[in-house]
XYZ file of C-alpha atoms in Angstrom:
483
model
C 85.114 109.240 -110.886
C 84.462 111.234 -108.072
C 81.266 111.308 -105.554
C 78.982 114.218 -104.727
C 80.265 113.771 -101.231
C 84.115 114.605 -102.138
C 82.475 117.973 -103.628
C 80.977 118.858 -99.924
C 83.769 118.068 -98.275
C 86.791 120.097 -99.428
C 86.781 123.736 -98.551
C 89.398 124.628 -100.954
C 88.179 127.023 -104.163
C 90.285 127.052 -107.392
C 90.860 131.204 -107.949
C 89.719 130.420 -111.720
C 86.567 128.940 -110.764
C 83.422 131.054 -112.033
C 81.268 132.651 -109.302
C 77.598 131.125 -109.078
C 76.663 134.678 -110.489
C 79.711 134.344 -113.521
C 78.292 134.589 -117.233
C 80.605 131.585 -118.189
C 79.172 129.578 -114.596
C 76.302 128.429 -116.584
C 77.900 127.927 -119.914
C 80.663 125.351 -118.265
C 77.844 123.394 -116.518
C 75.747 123.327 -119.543
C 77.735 120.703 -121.566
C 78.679 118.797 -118.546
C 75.191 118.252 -118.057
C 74.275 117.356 -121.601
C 77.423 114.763 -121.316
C 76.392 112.882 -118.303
C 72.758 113.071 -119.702
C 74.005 111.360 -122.669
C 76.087 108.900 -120.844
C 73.229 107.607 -118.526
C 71.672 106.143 -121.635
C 74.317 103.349 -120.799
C 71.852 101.655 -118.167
C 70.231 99.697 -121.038
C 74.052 98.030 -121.466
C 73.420 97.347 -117.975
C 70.005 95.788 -117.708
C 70.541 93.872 -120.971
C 73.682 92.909 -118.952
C 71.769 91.863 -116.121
C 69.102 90.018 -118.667
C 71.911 88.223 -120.251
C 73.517 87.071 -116.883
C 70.162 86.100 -115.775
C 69.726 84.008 -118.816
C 73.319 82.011 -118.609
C 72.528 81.271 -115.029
C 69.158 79.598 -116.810
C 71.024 78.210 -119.232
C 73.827 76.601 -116.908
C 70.757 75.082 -114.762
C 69.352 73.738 -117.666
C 72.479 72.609 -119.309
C 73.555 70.861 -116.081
C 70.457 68.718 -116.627
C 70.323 68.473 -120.233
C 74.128 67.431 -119.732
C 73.373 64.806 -117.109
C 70.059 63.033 -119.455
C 71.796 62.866 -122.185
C 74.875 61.051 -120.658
C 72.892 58.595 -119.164
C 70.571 58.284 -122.650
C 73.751 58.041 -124.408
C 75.008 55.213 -122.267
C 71.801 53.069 -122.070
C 71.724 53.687 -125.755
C 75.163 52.782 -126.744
C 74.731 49.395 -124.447
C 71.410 48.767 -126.242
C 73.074 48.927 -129.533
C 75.462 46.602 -128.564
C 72.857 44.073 -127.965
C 71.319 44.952 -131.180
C 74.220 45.108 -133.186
C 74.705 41.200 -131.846
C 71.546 40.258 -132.597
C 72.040 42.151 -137.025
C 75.444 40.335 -136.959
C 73.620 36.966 -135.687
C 71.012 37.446 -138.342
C 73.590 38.222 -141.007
C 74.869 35.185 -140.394
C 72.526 33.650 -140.641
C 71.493 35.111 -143.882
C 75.484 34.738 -145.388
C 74.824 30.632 -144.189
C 71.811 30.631 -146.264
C 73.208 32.417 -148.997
C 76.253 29.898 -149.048
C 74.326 26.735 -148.793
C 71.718 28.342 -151.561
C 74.329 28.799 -153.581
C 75.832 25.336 -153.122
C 72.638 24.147 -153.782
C 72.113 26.020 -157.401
C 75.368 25.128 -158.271
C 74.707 21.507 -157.901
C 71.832 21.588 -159.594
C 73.080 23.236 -161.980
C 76.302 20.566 -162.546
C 73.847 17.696 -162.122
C 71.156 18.761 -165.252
C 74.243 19.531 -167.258
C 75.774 16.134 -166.535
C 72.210 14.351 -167.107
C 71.841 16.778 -170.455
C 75.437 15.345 -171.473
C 74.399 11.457 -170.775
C 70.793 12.427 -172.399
C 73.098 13.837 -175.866
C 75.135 10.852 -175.573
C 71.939 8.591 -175.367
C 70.492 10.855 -178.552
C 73.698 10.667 -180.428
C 73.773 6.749 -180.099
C 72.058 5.090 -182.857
C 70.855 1.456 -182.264
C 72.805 -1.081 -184.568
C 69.811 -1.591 -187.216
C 71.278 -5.937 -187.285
C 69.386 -5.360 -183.549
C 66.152 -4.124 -185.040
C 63.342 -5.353 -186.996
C 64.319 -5.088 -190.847
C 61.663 -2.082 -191.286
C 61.930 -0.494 -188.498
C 63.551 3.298 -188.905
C 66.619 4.339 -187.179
C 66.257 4.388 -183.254
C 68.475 6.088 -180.784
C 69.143 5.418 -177.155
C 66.695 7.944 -176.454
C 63.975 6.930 -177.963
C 64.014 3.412 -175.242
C 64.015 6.357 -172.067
C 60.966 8.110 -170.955
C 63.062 11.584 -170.165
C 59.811 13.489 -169.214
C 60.408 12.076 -165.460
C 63.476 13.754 -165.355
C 62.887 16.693 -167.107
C 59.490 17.193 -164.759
C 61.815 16.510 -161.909
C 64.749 19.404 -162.934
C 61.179 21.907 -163.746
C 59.990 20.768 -160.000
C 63.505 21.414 -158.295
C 64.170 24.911 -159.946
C 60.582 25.865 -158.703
C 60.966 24.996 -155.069
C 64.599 26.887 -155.665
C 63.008 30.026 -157.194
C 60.438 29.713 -154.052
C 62.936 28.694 -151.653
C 64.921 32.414 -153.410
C 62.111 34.531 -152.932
C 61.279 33.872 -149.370
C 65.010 34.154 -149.098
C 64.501 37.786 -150.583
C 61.889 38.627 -147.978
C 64.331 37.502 -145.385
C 67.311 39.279 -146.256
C 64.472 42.677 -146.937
C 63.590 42.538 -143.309
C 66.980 42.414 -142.240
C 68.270 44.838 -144.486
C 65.288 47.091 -142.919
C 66.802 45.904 -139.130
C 70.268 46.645 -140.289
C 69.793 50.674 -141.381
C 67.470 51.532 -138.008
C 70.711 49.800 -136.537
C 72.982 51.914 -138.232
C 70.954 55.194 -138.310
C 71.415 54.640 -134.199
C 74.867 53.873 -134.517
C 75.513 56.936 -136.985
C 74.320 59.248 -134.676
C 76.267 57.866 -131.610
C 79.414 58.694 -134.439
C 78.794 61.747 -135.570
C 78.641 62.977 -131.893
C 81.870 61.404 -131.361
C 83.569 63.118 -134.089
C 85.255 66.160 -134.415
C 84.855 68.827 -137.200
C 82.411 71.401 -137.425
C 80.317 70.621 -134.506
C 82.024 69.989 -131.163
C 83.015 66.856 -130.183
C 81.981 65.070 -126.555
C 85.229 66.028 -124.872
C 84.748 69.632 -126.291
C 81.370 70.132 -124.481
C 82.023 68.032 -121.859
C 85.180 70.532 -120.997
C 82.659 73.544 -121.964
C 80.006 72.408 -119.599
C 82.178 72.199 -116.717
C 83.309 75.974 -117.645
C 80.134 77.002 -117.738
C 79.780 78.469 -113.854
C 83.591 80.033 -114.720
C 82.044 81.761 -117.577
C 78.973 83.162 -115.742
C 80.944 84.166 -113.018
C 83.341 86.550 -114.922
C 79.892 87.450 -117.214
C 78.432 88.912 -113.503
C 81.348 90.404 -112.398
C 81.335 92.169 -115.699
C 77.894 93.111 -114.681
C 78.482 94.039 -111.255
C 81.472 96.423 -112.940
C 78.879 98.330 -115.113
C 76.703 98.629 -112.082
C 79.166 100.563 -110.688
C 80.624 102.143 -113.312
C 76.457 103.454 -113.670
C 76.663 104.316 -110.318
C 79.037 107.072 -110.548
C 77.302 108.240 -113.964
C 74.610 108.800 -112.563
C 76.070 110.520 -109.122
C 78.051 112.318 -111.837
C 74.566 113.708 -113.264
C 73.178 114.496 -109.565
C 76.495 116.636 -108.941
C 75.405 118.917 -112.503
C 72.013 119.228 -111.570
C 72.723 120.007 -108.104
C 75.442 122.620 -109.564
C 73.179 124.278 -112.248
C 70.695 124.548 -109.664
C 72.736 126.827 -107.690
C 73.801 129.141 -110.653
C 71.753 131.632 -111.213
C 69.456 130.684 -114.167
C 70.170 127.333 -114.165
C 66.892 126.076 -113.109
C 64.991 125.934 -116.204
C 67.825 124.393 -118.100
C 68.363 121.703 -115.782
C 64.621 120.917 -116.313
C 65.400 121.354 -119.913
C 68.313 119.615 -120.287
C 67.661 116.737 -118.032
C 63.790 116.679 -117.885
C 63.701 112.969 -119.700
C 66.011 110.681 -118.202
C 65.969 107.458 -119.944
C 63.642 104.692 -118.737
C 65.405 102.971 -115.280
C 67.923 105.479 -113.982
C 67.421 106.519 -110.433
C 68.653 110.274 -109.543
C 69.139 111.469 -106.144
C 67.540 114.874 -107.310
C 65.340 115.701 -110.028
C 65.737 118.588 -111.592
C 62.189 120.119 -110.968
C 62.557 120.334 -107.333
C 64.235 123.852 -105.808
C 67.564 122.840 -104.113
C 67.518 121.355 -100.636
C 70.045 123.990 -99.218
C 72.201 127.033 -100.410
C 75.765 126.095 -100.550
C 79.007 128.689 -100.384
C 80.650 129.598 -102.526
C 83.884 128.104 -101.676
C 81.538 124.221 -101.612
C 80.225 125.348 -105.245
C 84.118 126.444 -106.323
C 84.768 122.597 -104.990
C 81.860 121.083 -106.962
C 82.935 122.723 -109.837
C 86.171 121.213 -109.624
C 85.095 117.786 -108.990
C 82.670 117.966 -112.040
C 85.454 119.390 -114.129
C 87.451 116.178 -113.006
C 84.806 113.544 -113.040
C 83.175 115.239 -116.644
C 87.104 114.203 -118.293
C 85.951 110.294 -117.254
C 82.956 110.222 -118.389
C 83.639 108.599 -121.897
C 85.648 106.685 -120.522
C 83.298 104.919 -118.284
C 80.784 104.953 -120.971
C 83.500 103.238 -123.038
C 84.135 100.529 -119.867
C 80.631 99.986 -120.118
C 80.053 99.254 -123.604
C 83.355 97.470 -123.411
C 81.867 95.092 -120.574
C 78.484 94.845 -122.315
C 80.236 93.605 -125.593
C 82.341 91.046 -123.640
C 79.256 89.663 -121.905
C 77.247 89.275 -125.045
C 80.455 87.672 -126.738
C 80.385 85.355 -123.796
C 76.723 84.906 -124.059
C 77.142 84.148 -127.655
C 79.763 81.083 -126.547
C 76.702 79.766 -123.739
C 74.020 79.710 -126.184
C 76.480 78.107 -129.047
C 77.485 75.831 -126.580
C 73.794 74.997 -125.047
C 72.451 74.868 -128.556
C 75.227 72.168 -129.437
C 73.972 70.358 -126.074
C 70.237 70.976 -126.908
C 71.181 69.824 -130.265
C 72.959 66.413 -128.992
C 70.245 65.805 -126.580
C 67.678 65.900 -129.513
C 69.576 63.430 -131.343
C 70.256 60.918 -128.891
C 66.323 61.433 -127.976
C 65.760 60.394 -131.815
C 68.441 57.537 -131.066
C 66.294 56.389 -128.236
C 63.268 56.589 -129.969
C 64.762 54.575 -133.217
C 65.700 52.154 -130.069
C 62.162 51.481 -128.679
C 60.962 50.776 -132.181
C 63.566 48.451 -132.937
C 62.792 46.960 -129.413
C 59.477 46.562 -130.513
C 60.420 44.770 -133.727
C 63.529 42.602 -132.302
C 61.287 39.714 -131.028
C 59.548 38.963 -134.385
C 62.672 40.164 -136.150
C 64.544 37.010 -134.075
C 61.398 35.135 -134.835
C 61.282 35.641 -138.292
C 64.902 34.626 -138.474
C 64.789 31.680 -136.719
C 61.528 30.207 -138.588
C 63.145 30.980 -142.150
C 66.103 28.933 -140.704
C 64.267 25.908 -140.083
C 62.090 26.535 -143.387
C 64.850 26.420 -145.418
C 66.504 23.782 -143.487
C 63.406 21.494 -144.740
C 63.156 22.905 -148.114
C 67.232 22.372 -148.884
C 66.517 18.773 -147.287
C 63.596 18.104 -149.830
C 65.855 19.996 -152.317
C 68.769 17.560 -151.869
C 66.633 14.505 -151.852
C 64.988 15.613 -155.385
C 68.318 15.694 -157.025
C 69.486 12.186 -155.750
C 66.429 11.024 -157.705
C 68.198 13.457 -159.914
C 71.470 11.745 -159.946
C 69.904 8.336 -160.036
C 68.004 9.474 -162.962
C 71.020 10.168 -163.934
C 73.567 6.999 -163.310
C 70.664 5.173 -164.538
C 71.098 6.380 -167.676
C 74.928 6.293 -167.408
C 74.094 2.386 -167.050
C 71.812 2.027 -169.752
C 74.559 3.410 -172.004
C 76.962 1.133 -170.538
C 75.029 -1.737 -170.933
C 74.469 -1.288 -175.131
C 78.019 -1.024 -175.505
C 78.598 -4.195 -173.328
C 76.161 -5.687 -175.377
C 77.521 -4.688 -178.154
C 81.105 -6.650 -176.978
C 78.780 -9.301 -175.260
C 77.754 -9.784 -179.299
C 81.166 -9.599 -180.872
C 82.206 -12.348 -177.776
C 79.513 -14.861 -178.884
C 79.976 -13.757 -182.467
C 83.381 -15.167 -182.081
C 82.750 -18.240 -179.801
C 79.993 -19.011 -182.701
C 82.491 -19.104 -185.175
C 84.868 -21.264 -183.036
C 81.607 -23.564 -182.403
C 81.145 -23.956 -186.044
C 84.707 -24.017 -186.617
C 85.026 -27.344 -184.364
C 81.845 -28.833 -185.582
C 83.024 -28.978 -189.382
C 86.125 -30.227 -188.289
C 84.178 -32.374 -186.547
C 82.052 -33.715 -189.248
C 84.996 -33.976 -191.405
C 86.796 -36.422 -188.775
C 83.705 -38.405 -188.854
C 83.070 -38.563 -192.212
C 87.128 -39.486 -192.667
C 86.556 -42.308 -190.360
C 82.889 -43.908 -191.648
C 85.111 -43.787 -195.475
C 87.716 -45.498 -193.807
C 85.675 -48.060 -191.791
C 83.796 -49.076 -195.100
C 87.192 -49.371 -197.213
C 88.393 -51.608 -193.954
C 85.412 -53.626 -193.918
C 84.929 -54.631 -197.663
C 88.892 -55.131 -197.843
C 87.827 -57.603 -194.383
C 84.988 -58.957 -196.658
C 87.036 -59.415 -199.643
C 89.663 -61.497 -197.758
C 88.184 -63.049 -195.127
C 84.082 -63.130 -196.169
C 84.252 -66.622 -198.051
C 85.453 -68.377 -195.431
C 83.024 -67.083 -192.710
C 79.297 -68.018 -191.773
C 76.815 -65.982 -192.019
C 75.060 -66.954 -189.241
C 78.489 -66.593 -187.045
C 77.766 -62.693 -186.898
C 74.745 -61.125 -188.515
C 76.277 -57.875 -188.478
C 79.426 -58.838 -190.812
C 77.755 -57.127 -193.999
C 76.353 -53.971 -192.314
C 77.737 -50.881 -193.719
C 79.297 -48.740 -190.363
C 76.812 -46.417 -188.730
C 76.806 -41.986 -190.032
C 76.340 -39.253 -187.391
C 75.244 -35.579 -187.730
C 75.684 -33.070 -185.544
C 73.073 -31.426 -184.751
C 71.506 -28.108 -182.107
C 70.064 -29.849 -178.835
C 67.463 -27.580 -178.571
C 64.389 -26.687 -181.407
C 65.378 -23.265 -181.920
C 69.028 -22.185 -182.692
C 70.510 -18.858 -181.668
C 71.588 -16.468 -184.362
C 73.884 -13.812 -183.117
C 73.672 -10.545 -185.371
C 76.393 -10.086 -187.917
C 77.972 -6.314 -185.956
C 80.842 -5.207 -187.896
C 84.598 -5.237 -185.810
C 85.323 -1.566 -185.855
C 81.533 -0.703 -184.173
C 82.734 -3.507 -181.275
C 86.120 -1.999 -181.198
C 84.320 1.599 -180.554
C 82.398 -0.195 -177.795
C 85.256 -1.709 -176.500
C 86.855 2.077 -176.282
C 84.107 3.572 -174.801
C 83.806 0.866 -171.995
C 87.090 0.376 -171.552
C 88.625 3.926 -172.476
């Protein structure tokens, strides 16, 4: 647009230019002045311009810092978590060892009863040959020669330090559990700002922040634009007052018409006071000229300006998206750092804690272990005992048999004997017969005796008896020692 000064300086007059005493002077300056009027309500564009510039250049200090904290809480934190995710991983291992050797443990247990419940059946099932047992005596099993209350006592006691051993175990794995989501509620939010989707990612705002002093410098020279584009509004409005106060009855419609100017525009003249100077008319045929020229811009620099002011709030918009994502990320790693000094707090008694369980259970699965030897012994000591009545049951049959061949040898025995003392006594009366008359009696006293008889006989007072067992129960013996 043009200046008030252009107006003064051009000597030139446009032949259809009204007088300052033409009926249509007054009606031509009328709606210029009403125009520019209208289009100085544009300064608010410009101070909420200059509020919003003023703000960014806040917001880019702030940022800067905001920016620079978190960065540096983000890296402390991340090499915190490190250390922290060592130490979960250390006591998860720790907790996956126990686990494994609890297991182990429960499943031996678990095969040993069954095997000492199998030898305990077999022991029940077993019925003592009644030949071994008083005459009325009822039917006994293994069993019933075995206190098994030691051993059952003992399998109650080892399941109860188990079920202890389990529930401390619980506790442990609890408190690590508890370790393991402040761990991951740390690392969670160290992900989610590393992800991209709906909310920037790092490299996004990194790339924004460093923009930043781009943006605010095209958001002032958008400023500085509407400050000038006011400018020559409002030199525009001082060239229509000054004009309508040199036409004749234009003094009380300039203070009509431009009485109120809105709240921060600065006028060279106000239209109350009488003009400075009288002017030509050949200088009022060249303002009128200029204000006919300068009144065609006028929408468009209230458009510029409106344009300008809705660029800089768009850009504004961006900034405070793009501090509120910072402000948002620096909250979160705050929380991060926080959830940090409480696990920092906790991580010497969490250590602690796993470290004494450790050697607890270390002691309890030795005690454990030790528990169910005497277990297995239990056990094998049965397995023996069942053993040894089947051996015995062959250990019968063998001196059942070597009886027989004893008694077998002494008939035959007797028999011999007897053979020979019938034989001797034929010999000697056939001797006596033949030979008696001839001989003495006093030769040999012992020519008449009858030949001496033997028995056979047990050494000792008491004789064995071996019980009468049947073949097929030593045969079943014999299979189930033998296979």
């Amino acid at each position: 647009m043009s200046s008030a000064s252009s107006a003064s300086s051009s000597s030139s007059v446009r032949p259809s230019t009204p007088g300052p005493n033409s009926p249509n002077a007054l009606e031509t300056l009328l709606p210029f002045l009403l125009a520019s009027k209208r289009s100085l309500s544009t300064v608010e564009h410009v101070y909420r311009a200059n509020d919003i510039c003023a703000s960014t250049r806040t917001a880019l200090e702030k940022s800067a810092i905001v920016t620079a904290r978190t960065s540096f809480l983000r890296s402390g934190v991340a090499s915190q978590l490190n250390v922290l995710q060592k130490v979960w991983q250390q006591t998860e291992s720790t907790a996956a060892h126990v686990t494994a050797e609890y297991q182990d443990v429960l499943a031996s247990l678990d095969e040993a009863e069954t095997r000492l419940r199998n030898t305990l059946s077999s022991l029940q099932e077993t019925v003592v040959e009644a030949k071994l047992r008083p005459v009325d005596e009822a039917p006994r099993s293994l069993l019933d020669f075995v206190d098994e209350s030691g051993v059952e006592g003992l399998v109650t006691s080892i399941r109860a330090d188990l079920k202890e051993s389990g529930k401390g175990f619980e506790e442990f794995q609890k408190d690590n559990k508890g370790f393991e989501n402040e761990v991951q509620k740390v690392k969670g939010i160290l992900d989610k700002q590393q992800r991209s989707g709906d909310s920037q990612s790092a490299d996004d705002l990194n790339t924004g922040v460093d923009h930043l002093p781009e943006v605010l410098a095209d958001m002032e020279e958008l400023a500085r634009e509407m400050a000038v584009n006011l400018e020559s509004l409002v030199s525009h409005f001082d060239l229509c007052v000054t004009a309508i106060k040199h036409t004749e009855g234009g003094g009380d419609a300039a203070v009509k018409i431009a009485g109120d100017l809105p709240h921060g525009v600065e006028v060279g003249q106000h239209p109350q006071e009488a003009p400075s100077e009288l002017i030509s008319d050949e200088q009022r045929g060249e303002m009128m000229r200029v204000l006919r020229e300068d009144a065609d811009q006028v929408s468009e620099v209230v458009l510029e300006i409106e344009s300008h002011s809705t660029q800089i709030v768009i850009l504004s918009q961006g900034v405070e998206a793009l501090t509120a994502s910072l402000f948002q990320r620096s909250r979160e790693i705050n929380d991060a750092f926080k959830l940090l000094e409480n696990l920092g707090h906790r991580l010497p008694n969490h250590i602690t804690r796993s470290q004494a369980y450790q050697i607890r259970w270390d002691g309890e699965q030795t005690r454990i272990v030790a528990r169910m030897e005497e277990l297995e012994n239990a056990k094998s000591f049965y397995d023996d005992f069942f053993r040894a009545y089947h051996n015995l049951i062959i250990e019968i049959g063998r001196r059942k048999t070597l009886e027989s061949k004893r008694n077998q040898i002494i008939e035959e025995a007797r028999s011999k004997l007897e053979q020979l003392y019938e034989e001797d006594v034929a010999d000697r009366e056939e001797f006596k017969n033949e030979h008696g008359q001839f001989i003495p009696v006093d030769i040999w006293p012992g020519l008449l005796d009858l030949p001496g008889r033997f028995l056979i006989e047990p050494e000792d007072a008491v004789v064995e008896t071996v019980p009468d067992i049947s073949k097929s129960v030593i045969h079943k013996a014999i299979r189930r020692v033998h296979g």
